Every structure is written in structure tokens, then in C-alpha cells.
XYZ file of C-alpha atoms in Angstrom:
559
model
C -41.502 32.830 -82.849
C -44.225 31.170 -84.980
C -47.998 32.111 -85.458
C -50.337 29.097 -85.802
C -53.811 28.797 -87.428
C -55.321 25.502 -85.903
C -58.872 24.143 -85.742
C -59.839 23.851 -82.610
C -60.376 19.466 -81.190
C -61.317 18.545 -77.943
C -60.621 14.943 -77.002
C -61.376 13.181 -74.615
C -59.038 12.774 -71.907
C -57.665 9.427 -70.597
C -58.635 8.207 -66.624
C -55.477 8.660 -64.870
C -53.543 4.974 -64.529
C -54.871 4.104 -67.132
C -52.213 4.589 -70.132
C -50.361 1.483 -70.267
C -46.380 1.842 -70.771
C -45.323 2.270 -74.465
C -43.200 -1.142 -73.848
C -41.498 -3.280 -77.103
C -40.506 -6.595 -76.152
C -38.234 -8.738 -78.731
C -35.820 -12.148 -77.963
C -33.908 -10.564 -74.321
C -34.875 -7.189 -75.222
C -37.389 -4.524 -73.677
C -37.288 -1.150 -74.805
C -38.993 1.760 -73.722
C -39.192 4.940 -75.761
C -39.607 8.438 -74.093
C -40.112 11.476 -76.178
C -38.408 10.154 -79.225
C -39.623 12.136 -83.081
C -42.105 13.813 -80.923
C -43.002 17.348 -82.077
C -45.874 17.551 -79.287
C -44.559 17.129 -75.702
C -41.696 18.252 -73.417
C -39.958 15.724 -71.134
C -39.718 16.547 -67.353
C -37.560 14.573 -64.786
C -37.638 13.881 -60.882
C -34.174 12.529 -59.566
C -34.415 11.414 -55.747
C -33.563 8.387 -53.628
C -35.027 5.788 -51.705
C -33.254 3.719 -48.920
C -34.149 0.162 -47.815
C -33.508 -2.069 -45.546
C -32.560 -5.678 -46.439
C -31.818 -8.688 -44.537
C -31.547 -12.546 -45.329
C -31.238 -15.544 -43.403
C -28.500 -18.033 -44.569
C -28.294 -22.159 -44.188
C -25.052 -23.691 -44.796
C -25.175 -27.068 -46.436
C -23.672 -29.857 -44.504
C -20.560 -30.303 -46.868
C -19.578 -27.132 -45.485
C -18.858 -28.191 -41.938
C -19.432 -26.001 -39.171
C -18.650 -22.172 -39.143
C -16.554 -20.639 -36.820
C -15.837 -17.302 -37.617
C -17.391 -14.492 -39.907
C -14.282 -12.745 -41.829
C -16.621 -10.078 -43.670
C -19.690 -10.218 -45.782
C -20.491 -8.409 -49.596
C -23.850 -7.105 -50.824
C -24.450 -6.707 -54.561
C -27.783 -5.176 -55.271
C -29.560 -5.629 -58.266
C -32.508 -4.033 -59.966
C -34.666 -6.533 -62.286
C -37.925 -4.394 -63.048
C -38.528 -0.994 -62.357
C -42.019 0.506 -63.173
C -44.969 3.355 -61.740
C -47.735 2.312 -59.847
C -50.345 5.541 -59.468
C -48.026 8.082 -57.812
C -45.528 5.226 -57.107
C -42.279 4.021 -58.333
C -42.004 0.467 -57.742
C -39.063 -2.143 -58.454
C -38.094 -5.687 -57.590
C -34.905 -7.586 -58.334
C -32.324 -9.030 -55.754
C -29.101 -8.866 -53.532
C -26.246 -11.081 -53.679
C -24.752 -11.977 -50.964
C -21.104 -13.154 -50.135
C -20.176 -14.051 -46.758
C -16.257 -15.716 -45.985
C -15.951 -17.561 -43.188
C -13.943 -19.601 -41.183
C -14.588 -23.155 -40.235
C -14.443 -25.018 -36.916
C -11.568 -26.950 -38.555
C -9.621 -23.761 -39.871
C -10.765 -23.785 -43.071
C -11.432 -20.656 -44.970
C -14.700 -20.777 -47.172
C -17.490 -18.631 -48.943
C -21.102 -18.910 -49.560
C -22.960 -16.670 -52.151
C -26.729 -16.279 -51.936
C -29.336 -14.913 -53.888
C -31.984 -12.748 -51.826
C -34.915 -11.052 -53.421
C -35.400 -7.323 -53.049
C -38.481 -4.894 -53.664
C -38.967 -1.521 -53.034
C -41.184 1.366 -53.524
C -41.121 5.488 -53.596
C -43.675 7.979 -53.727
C -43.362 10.176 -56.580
C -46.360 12.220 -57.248
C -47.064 12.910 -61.117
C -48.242 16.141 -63.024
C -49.706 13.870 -65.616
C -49.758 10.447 -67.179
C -47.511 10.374 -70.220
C -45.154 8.148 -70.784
C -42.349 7.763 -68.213
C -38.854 6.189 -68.499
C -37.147 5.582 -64.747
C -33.379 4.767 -64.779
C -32.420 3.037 -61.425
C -28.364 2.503 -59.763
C -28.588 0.525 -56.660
C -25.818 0.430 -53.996
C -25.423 -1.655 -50.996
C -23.868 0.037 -47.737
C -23.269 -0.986 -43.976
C -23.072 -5.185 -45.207
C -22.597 -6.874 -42.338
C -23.132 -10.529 -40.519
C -23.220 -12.526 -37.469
C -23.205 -16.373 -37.018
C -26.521 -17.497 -35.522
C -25.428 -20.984 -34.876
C -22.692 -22.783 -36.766
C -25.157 -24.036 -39.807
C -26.371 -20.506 -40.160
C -25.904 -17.014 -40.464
C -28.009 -13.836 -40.748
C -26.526 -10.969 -43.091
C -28.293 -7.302 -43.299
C -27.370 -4.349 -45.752
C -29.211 -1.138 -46.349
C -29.839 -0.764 -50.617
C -29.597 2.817 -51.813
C -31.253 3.355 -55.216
C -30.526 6.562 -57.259
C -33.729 6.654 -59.273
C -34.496 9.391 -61.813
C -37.782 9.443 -63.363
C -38.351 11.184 -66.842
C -42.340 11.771 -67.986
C -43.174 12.860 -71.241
C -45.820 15.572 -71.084
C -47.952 17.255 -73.622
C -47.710 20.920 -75.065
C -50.821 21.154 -77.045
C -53.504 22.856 -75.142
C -56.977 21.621 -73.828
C -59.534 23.341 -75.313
C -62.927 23.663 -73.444
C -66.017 25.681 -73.667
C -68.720 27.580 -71.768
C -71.373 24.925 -73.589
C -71.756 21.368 -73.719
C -70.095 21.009 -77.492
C -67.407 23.425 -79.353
C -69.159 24.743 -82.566
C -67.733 23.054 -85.612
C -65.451 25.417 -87.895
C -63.827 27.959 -84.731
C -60.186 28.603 -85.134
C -57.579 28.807 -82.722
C -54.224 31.103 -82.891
C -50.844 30.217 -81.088
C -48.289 32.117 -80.561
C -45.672 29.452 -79.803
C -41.931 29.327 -79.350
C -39.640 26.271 -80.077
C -37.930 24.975 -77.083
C -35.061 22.097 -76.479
C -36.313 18.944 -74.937
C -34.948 15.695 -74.249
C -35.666 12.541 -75.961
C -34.685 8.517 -75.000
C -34.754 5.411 -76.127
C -33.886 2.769 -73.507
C -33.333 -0.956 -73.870
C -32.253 -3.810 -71.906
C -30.402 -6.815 -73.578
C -30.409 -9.524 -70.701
C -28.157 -13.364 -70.151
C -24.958 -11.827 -72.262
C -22.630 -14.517 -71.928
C -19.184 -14.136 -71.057
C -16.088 -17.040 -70.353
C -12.884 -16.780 -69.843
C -9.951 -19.033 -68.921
C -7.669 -17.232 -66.395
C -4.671 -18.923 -65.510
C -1.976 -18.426 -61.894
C -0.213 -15.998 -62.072
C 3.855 -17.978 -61.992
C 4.893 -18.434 -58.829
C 1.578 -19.490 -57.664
C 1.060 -23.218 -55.949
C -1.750 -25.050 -58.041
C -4.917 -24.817 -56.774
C -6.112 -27.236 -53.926
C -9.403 -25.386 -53.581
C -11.569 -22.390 -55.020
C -12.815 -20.225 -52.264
C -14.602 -17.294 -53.795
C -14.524 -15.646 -57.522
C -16.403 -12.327 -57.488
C -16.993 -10.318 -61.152
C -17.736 -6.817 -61.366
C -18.281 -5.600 -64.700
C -18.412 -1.674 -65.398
C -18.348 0.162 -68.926
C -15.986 1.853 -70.325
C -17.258 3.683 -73.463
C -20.950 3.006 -75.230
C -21.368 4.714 -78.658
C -23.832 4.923 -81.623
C -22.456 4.180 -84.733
C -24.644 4.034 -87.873
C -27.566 1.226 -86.859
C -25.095 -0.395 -84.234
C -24.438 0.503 -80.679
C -21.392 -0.874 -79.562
C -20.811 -1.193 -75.475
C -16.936 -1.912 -73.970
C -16.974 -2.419 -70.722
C -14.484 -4.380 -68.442
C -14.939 -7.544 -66.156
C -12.712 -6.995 -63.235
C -11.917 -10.274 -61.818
C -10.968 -11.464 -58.127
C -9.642 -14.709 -56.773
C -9.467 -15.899 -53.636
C -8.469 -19.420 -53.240
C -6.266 -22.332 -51.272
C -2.973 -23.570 -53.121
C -1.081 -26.368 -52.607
C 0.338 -27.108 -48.909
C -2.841 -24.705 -47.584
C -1.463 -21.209 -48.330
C -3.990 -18.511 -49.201
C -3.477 -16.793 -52.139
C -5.533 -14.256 -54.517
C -5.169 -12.525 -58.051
C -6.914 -10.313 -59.751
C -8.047 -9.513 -63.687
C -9.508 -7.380 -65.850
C -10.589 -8.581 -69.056
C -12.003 -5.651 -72.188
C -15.498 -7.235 -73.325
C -16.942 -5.222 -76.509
C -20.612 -6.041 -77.465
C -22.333 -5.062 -80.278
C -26.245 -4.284 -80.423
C -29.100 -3.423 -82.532
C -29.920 0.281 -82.259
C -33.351 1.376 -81.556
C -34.715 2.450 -85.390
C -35.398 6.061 -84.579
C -31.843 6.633 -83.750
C -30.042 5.054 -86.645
C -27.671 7.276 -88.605
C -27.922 9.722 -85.868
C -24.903 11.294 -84.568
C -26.024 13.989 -81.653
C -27.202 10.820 -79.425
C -25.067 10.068 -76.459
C -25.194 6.359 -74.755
C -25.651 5.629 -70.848
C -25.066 1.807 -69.951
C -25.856 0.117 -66.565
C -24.175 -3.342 -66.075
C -25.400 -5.753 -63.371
C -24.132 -9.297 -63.249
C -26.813 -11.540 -63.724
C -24.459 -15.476 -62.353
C -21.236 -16.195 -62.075
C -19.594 -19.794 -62.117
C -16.082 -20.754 -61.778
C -14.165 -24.105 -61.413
C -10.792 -24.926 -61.256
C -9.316 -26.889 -63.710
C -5.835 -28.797 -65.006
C -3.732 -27.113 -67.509
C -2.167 -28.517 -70.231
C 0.517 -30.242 -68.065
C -1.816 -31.541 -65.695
C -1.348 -29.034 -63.363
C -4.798 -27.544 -61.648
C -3.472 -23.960 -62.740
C -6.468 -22.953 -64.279
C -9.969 -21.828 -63.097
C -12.505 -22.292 -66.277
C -15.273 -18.613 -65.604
C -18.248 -18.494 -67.096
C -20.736 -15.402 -66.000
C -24.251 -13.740 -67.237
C -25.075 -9.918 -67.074
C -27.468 -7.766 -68.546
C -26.998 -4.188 -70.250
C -29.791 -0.659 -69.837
C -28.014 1.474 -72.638
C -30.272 5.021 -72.517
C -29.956 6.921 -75.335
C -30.134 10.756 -75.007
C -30.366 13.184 -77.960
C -31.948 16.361 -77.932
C -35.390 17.718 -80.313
C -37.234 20.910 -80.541
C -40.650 21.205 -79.084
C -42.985 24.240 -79.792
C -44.956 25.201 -76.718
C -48.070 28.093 -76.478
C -47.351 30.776 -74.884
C -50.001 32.752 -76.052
C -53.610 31.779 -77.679
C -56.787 33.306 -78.391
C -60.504 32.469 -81.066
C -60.812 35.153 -83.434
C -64.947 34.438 -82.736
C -65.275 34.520 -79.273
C -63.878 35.535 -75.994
C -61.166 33.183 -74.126
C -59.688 32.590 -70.851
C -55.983 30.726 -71.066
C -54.552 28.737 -68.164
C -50.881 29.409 -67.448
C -48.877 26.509 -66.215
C -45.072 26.388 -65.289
C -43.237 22.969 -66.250
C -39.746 21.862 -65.423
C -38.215 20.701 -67.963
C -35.522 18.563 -68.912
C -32.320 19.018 -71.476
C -29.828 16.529 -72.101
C -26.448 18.416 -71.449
C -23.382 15.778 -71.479
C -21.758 12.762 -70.999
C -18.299 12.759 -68.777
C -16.613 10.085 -67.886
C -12.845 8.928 -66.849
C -10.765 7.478 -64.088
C -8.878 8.552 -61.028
C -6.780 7.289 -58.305
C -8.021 7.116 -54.654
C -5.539 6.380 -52.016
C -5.891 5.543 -48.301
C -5.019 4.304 -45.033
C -6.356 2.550 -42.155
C -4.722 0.886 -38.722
C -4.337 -2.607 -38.206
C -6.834 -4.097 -35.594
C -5.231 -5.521 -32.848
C -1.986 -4.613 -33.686
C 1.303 -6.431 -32.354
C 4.129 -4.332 -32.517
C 7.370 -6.349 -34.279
C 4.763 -8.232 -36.279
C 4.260 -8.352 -39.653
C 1.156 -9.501 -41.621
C 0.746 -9.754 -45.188
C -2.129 -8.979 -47.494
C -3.347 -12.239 -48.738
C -6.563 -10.368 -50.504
C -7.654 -7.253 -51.313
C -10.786 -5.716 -52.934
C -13.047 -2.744 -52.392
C -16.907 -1.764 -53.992
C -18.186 1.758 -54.093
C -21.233 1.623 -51.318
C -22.409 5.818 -51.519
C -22.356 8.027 -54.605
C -23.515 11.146 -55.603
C -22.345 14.334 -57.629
C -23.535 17.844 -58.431
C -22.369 21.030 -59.344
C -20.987 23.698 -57.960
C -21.572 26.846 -60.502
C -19.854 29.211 -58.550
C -16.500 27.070 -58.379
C -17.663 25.600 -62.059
C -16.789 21.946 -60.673
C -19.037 18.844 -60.451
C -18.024 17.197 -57.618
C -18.025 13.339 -57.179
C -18.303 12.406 -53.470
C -18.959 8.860 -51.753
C -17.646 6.061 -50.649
C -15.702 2.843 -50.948
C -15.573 -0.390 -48.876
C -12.361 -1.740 -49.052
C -12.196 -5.211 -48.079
C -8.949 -7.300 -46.486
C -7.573 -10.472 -45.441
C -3.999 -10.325 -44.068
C -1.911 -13.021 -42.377
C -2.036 -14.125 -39.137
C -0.312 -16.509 -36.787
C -2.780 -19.104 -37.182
C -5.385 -17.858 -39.380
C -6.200 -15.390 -41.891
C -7.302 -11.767 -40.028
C -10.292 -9.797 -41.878
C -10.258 -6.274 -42.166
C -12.730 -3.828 -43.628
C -13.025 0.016 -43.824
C -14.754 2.830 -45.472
C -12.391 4.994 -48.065
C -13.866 8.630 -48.577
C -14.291 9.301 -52.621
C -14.082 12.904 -53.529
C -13.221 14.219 -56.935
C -13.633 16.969 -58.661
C -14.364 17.416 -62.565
C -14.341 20.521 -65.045
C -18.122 21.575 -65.344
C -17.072 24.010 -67.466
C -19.999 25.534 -69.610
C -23.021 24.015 -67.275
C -24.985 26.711 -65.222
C -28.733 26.652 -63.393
C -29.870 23.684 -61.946
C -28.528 20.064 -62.938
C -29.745 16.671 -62.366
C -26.933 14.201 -62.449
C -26.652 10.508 -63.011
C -23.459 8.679 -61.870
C -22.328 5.199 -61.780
C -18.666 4.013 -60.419
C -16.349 1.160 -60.099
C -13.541 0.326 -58.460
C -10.370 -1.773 -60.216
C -6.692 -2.864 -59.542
C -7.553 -2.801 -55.674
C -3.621 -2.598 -54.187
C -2.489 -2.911 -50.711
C 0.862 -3.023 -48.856
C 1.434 -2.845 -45.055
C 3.210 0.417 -43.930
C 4.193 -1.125 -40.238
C 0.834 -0.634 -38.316
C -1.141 0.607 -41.248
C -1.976 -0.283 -44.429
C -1.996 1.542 -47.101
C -5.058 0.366 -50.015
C -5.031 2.550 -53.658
C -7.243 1.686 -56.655
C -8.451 3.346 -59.751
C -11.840 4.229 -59.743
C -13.862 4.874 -63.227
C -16.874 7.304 -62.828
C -19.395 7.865 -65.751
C -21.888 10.622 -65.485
C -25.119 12.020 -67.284
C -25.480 15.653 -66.565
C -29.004 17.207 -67.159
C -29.854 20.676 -67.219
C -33.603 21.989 -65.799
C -35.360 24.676 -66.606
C -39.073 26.490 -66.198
C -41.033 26.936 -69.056
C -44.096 28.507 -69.131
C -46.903 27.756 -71.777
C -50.435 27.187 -71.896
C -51.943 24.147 -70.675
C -55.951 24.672 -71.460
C -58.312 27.354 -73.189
C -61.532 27.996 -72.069
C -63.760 29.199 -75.071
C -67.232 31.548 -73.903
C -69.115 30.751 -76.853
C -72.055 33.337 -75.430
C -69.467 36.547 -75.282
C -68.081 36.753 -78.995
C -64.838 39.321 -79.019
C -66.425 41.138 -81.739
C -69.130 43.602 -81.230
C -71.556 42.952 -83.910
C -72.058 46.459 -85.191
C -68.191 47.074 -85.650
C -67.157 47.607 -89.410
C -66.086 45.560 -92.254
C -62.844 46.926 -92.251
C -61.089 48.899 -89.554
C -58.082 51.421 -89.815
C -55.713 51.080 -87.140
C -53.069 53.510 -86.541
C -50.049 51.860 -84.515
C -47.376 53.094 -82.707
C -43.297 52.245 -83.685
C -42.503 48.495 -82.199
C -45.825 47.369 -81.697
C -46.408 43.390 -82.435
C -48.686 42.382 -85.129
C -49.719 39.463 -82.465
C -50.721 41.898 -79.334
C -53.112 44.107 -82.449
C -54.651 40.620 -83.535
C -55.417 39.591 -80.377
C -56.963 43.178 -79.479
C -59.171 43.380 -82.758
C -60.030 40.045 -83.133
C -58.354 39.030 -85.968
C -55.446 37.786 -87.333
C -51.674 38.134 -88.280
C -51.975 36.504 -91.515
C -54.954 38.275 -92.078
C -52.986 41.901 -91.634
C -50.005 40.911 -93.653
C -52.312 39.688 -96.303
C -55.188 43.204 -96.212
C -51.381 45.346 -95.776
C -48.866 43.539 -97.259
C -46.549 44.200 -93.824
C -43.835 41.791 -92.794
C -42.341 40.706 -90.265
C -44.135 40.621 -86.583
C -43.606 44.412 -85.126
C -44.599 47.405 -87.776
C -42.815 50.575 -88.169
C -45.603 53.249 -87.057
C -45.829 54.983 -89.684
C -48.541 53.232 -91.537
C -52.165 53.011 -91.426
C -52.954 49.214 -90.744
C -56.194 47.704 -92.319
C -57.920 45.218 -89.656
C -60.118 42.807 -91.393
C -62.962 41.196 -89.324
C -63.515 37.927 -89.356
C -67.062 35.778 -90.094
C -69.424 36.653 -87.734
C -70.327 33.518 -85.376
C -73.504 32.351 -84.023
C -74.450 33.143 -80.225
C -75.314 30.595 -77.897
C -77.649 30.473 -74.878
């Protein structure tokens, strides 16, 4: 507990909307600070979701030829610019769309297109500090349905988890019963120091990757590239010194015709490690823990000869852009008490929820499960010419009786198995359910999660089949929790605390336990004043002293 001796400001106080974002923009960087060496504000947080609908209308180009048959469509959100609006979140950015189809002529092919996407939320504000909003888009229920054979019209509903941090003030507004505050009054705080959150945020955008990949032996050469999709997920992202260094993984899957017409797939994963600039405020720290979001920006693949002339190769070359938050903890001092040693004062009470960073968790586990064939014929037996799968719900919170967080969702898996003329699709929702240690986190939590699917395996089990993967979660846990201080003090310069005939000097005889604060308050004076007139210590006396209460300059009276 501290005891404060301030002089007391007013300033004037901003229009609401009309603080611009503390934004720094450098060569593919934007980064948005929130809280960061700030002794004067606490940082409070709204996590919520908002749900849109999305739909596109698709051309195929003529060199296409005619389509004949949707197999199954993908939806890949992603979030571009994110920002508040008055009591609104808004953002913009785009869905990618995949659909595989079949022709008129029994070709399999694939178009990707590029949609644009905007949404908004209302999210009403205490205040208008700064904010920082983190945003993790899924697509779910991504389906399709030919229109004519030129064109097709694809639909998905985009789930953003959005969590919204604001960085609001602790210092008190001081007003007063008269037009001005007379120059020279004092103001004393009781405050306590509190945790709070800080963040830095960035965004590094067009990080190039390439990559070779070569068939796997045993595979025809290729006769034509169908589809390449990249997903690209972290896998650790530390501070180290003035560097921040993000590995992630780009999981890679193939889908194209060999030699002779047969179908054929393969999939990748290839460990990218980037290195970037940490924000300055953070260098050399080592309490600050790192939160990436990856969305692929383009993707580009061609097939191409190998070194014996053999098309065995398919030459990948793909964009993406990195949000790294950066959480670390500081210690705020808040008011909860405050009072003029001249004249009498009214303090507002408000209640704030704030925000604490508590952990990082992250890790990998194995989801397994099964779904029947579609259309079934018994003594038949398909194989799986391609298999993949995207998470399309998440969420996680915790449970403090059980002392789990709990992971729950779901994952499209996505299939093409044999047929007797032409590839079949199939597609089904896997339920995703896992539960971690939350072993030391209590109250209420906020939670941030991202997921990702890799090494997508399936195998026919007779009229089933049977589809595992590994899927790595990363989570941001956040604790909450009300704090009450003072938000404004109201100063009646006509109604000074002290009478004006009361003495010099007053002896005050306290009782065992009392607070030096709660006899300042009372007698207009204050702590430093007693310990100085006394020569007590501490903040409660013993009771069995005679305490000396100074007064303070008298102040004028106004009208």
C-alpha cells in the first residue's frame, strides 16, 4: 500500500472517437502497442464472436470445359484489417475458395477463388483508450452447387473469435463545485499496485516461402496438377534478446493426374523458421510470451521435369503473413481511496474488469474417426485416392472444478475414394475434444485458441473408413478479475474539511490497529504529516501514544 501527495490537474478530456489508434507502420510491418511501460492504466478485454454469412458466385474459364459434377468445396477465411468504429468492431479481408469438380468429359479439376469478406460486431466501450483486437476466423458448413456447367455458386458461414483488449486509465478525474480548481490544492491517494497486462502486436506481411517437392517413388510422373492447398500453422514463437524467432510448419497436399490418368495425392510438411525484429520495449525481456496467427496470403505451384527429364517435380512458391502478440505482465497502481486536505470531497467508485496474462499451452494430439461409405456396394472395395481435413469450430475454457481446459470443435475431413468409373467424394464432420492440465488457473478465464490439422490418414475398414490426424492446438489463457478504484473526485471548494476555529495542533488519542490513513482523512491532514509531527512508522499505530495532528494552510472560500 502506498500514500501519494499529488497536485491536483484537470485536463481536458478527449470527444469520444476521436483518439486515433497508436499505429507504427515500417516496410510490411504495422504494430500496435497496448499498455506497454505504462505505469498509468489497466488493460480490460471483451472476448466474443460474430458469425457471417458468405457466398460467391464462380465463372469457369472456357479452357476448363464444362462441369459435370461438384466433388466438394473448401473455404479458407482470412482476416486483412481489423479495427473499432464507435462501439463497433469492424474487419475486412477475404475467403478462398476451392471447389473440385468433375468435367463433362471425366476429367477431375479445381478452381480456387478469391472472395472478399467484411464484417462487423457491436462491442460497446467503457472508454476510448487504446485498443488491440486479435481476430481467428474459421469457415464451417462450405458447400456448392453447379448453376449451369460454366458456373457455380459456393456459400460458407465465417466464424471469427475476436477478443478485444482496451487500455484504460487509473488516474482519477478531478472536478470541482466552481468553474476553475484553485492553484496549489493537494490531493492524497491511497493506492495499491495491481498486475495488468501489456502487448505489443505486429504484423510482418508477403513472407516468401518455395519449395521443390518431389513424387514420392512409385508414383507415375505427373500428366496434370489438379489442386495444391498449403496450410501453414506455428509451432513455437519465442523472444530471444532483440529477435523473435517464429517456427511454424507448411503442411502440404497434392492432388494431381499421373501418367495413364490415375489419381494420385501426397502430402508434406516442411519446418519454416523466421526471424524478426522485436518491438524495442520488449528487447532483453524474458517474462514475455509470443502468440502468432498465420494466414496464407497465395499459393502457386507448377509441375516441372526432374533432372532426368521426368515431370516428377512440382516447383511451390506461396506468401503468408504473421500477427505475433506479445504478452508480458506490469504493475499498475490504482486509487482506492482519495481525499484534499483543504476542502471537502465526494469520490466516484467504479468496478473494472481487468485483464492478466496467465499462460501459453500448446502441443499436439491424435483424433481418430469413422464414417460409412455413401452408397455402399457390398463386395466392393474403394480406395482412398485423397485425404485432408481443416478444423471448421473451436473453442476452449476451463473447467475449475475438474481443473481441465477443455478443447472442443470440429474438423472437416475431406475424401476422394475410387470408383468404378470415377473418383467418389466424401466429406464429414470429426468431433474434436481434448482435454489439457489447467492446473494452477482459477476464476474466470478468457481463452484464445488456434488449431491445425496434419498427416491426414485414411484406410477403408470394409464399409467404413477410418480417417486419424494429429492436430496441434496453441492457446492464450487470460485470467479476469474486478478491481475497484476511483475513477473521478469531485472537490466542494465552498465546504473546506477544516473548521476554521480548530487549533494549530491537535492531540489525538487512538485506539490499537487504527490506520494512520482512516485518522488523516478524518482530521484533515496527512500521513506524512503525522509521521513527521510523531515520528510513528509504519501505517497502523500501537494505541498507546498520544498522536499530534498538524493542520494544514488554511484555504480561501469560494462563493
Amino acid at each position: 500500500m502506498d500514500n501519494n501527495t499529488e497536485e491536483i490537474r484537470r485536463e481536458a478530456e478527449p470527444e469520444r472517437g476521436t483518439k486515433p489508434r497508436d499505429t507504427v507502420k515500417t516496410a510490411g510491418r504495422v504494430s500496435v502497442p497496448l499498455g506497454a511501460e505504462s505505469e498509468s492504466h489497466t488493460v480490460t478485454g471483451r472476448h466474443f464472436r460474430d458469425s457471417t454469412d458468405h457466398s460467391a458466385e464462380i465463372t469457369l474459364p472456357d479452357y476448363y470445359g464444362n462441369a459435370e459434377k461438384l466433388m466438394f468445396v473448401r473455404a479458407v477465411p482470412r482476416i486483412e484489417e481489423v479495427y473499432t468504429d464507435g462501439d463497433e468492431i469492424k474487419y475486412t479481408g477475404s475467403v478462398k475458395y476451392t471447389e473440385v469438380f468433375l468435367t463433362d468429359e471425366g476429367m477431375l479439376r479445381s478452381i480456387t477463388t478469391d472472395s472478399p469478406l467484411s464484417g462487423s460486431a457491436v462491442c460497446p466501450r467503457d472508454g476510448d483508450g487504446d485498443v488491440c483486437i486479435s481476430a481467428i476466423p474459421l469457415c464451417s458448413a462450405a458447400s456448392g452447387r453447379l448453376t449451369s456447367p460454366k458456373s457455380l455458386s459456393v456459400k460458407c458461414t465465417v466464424v471469427t473469435d475476436l477478443m478485444l483488449t482496451e487500455q484504460d486509465p487509473v488516474e482519477p478525474t478531478v472536478r470541482s463545485s466552481t468553474e476553475a480548481l484553485t492553484d496549489g490544492l493537494t490531493l492524497q491517494k491511497r493506492t495499491d499496485s495491481i498486475e495488468s497486462l501489456c502487448i505489443q502486436s505486429f504484423t510482418e506481411s508477403g513472407i516468401r516461402g518455395s519449395e521443390d517437392i518431389e513424387l514420392e517413388s512409385g508414383m507415375p510422373p505427373i500428366e496434370e496438377l489438379i489442386c495444391c492447398s498449403v496450410r501453414i500453422y506455428p509451432d513455437e514463437c519465442k523472444l530471444s534478446g532483440n529477435e523473435i524467432t517464429l517456427r511454424s510448419n507448411a503442411q502440404i497436399n497434392i492432388l494431381c493426374r499421373g501418367e495413364g490418368g490415375a489419381i494420385m495425392s501426397m502430402q508434406k510438411r516442411i519446418p519454416i523458421t523466421e526471424t524478426f525484429d522485436s518491438p524495442e520495449c520488449i528487447e532483453g525481456r524474458t517474462d514475455v510470451s509470443c502468440f502468432p496467427i498465420l494466414s496464407l496470403d497465395t499459393v502457386s505451384a507448377e509441375p516441372a521435369d526432374n533432372s532426368f527429364g521426368e515431370r516428377r517435380i512440382i516447383e511451390l512458391d506461396y506468401t503468408y503473413s504473421a500477427t505475433v502478440f506479445c504478452f508480458y505482465s506490469c504493475t499498475v497502481p490504482v486509487a482506492r481511496d482519495a481525499y484534499s486536505t483543504e476542502y471537502m470531497t465526494t469520490p466516484e467508485f467504479i468496478t473494472r474488469d481487468t485483464v492478466r496474462f496467465s499462460e501459453l499451452k500448446c502441443g499436439s494430439v491424435s483424433i481418430g474417426d469413422s464414417a460409412p461409405i455413401p452408397n455402399y456396394t457390398e463386395g466392393s472395395h474403394p480406395e482412398i485416392l485423397y485425404s485432408d481435413a481443416a478444423v471448421c469450430e473451436l473453442s476452449a475454457r476451463l473447467d475449475p472444478e475438474r481443473g481441465k481446459l477443455e478443447l472442443s470443435g470440429r474438423a472437416c475431413v475431406y475424401l476422394l475414394l475410387s470408383g468404378e468409373k470415377h473418383p467418389v467424394p466424401m466429406t464429414f464432420d470429426t468431433p474434436i475434444k481434448v482435454e489439457l492440465d489447467g492446473y494452477g488457473l482459477e476464476g474466470r478465464t478468457e481463452i484464445l485458441a488456434t488449431a491445425a490439422p496434419r498427416g491426414v490418414r485414411a484406410r477403408v475398414d470394409g464399409s467404413s473408413v477410418h480417417v486419424d490426424f494429429e492436430l496441434d492446438y496453441l492457446l492464450a489463457v487470460f485470467s479476469r478479475r474486478d478491481e475497484e478504484m476511483i475513477a473521478s473526485l469531485t472537490v466542494d471548494e465552498t465546504k473546506p474539511c477544516i473548521p476554521a476555529d480548530r487549533p494549530a495542533m491537535v492531540l489525538y488519542y487512538p485506539k490499537k490497529g487504527e490506520m494512520l490513513w482512516d485518522i488523516a482523512k478524518r482530521y484533515g491532514t496527512t500521513v506524512a504529516d503525522i509521521r513527521s509531527a510523531c515520528g510513528v512508522q509504519g501505517d497502523a499505530v500501537d494505541g498507546q501514544h498520544v498522536i499530534m495532528l498538524p493542520r494544514k494552510k488554511k484555504c480561501p472560500v469560494k462563493a
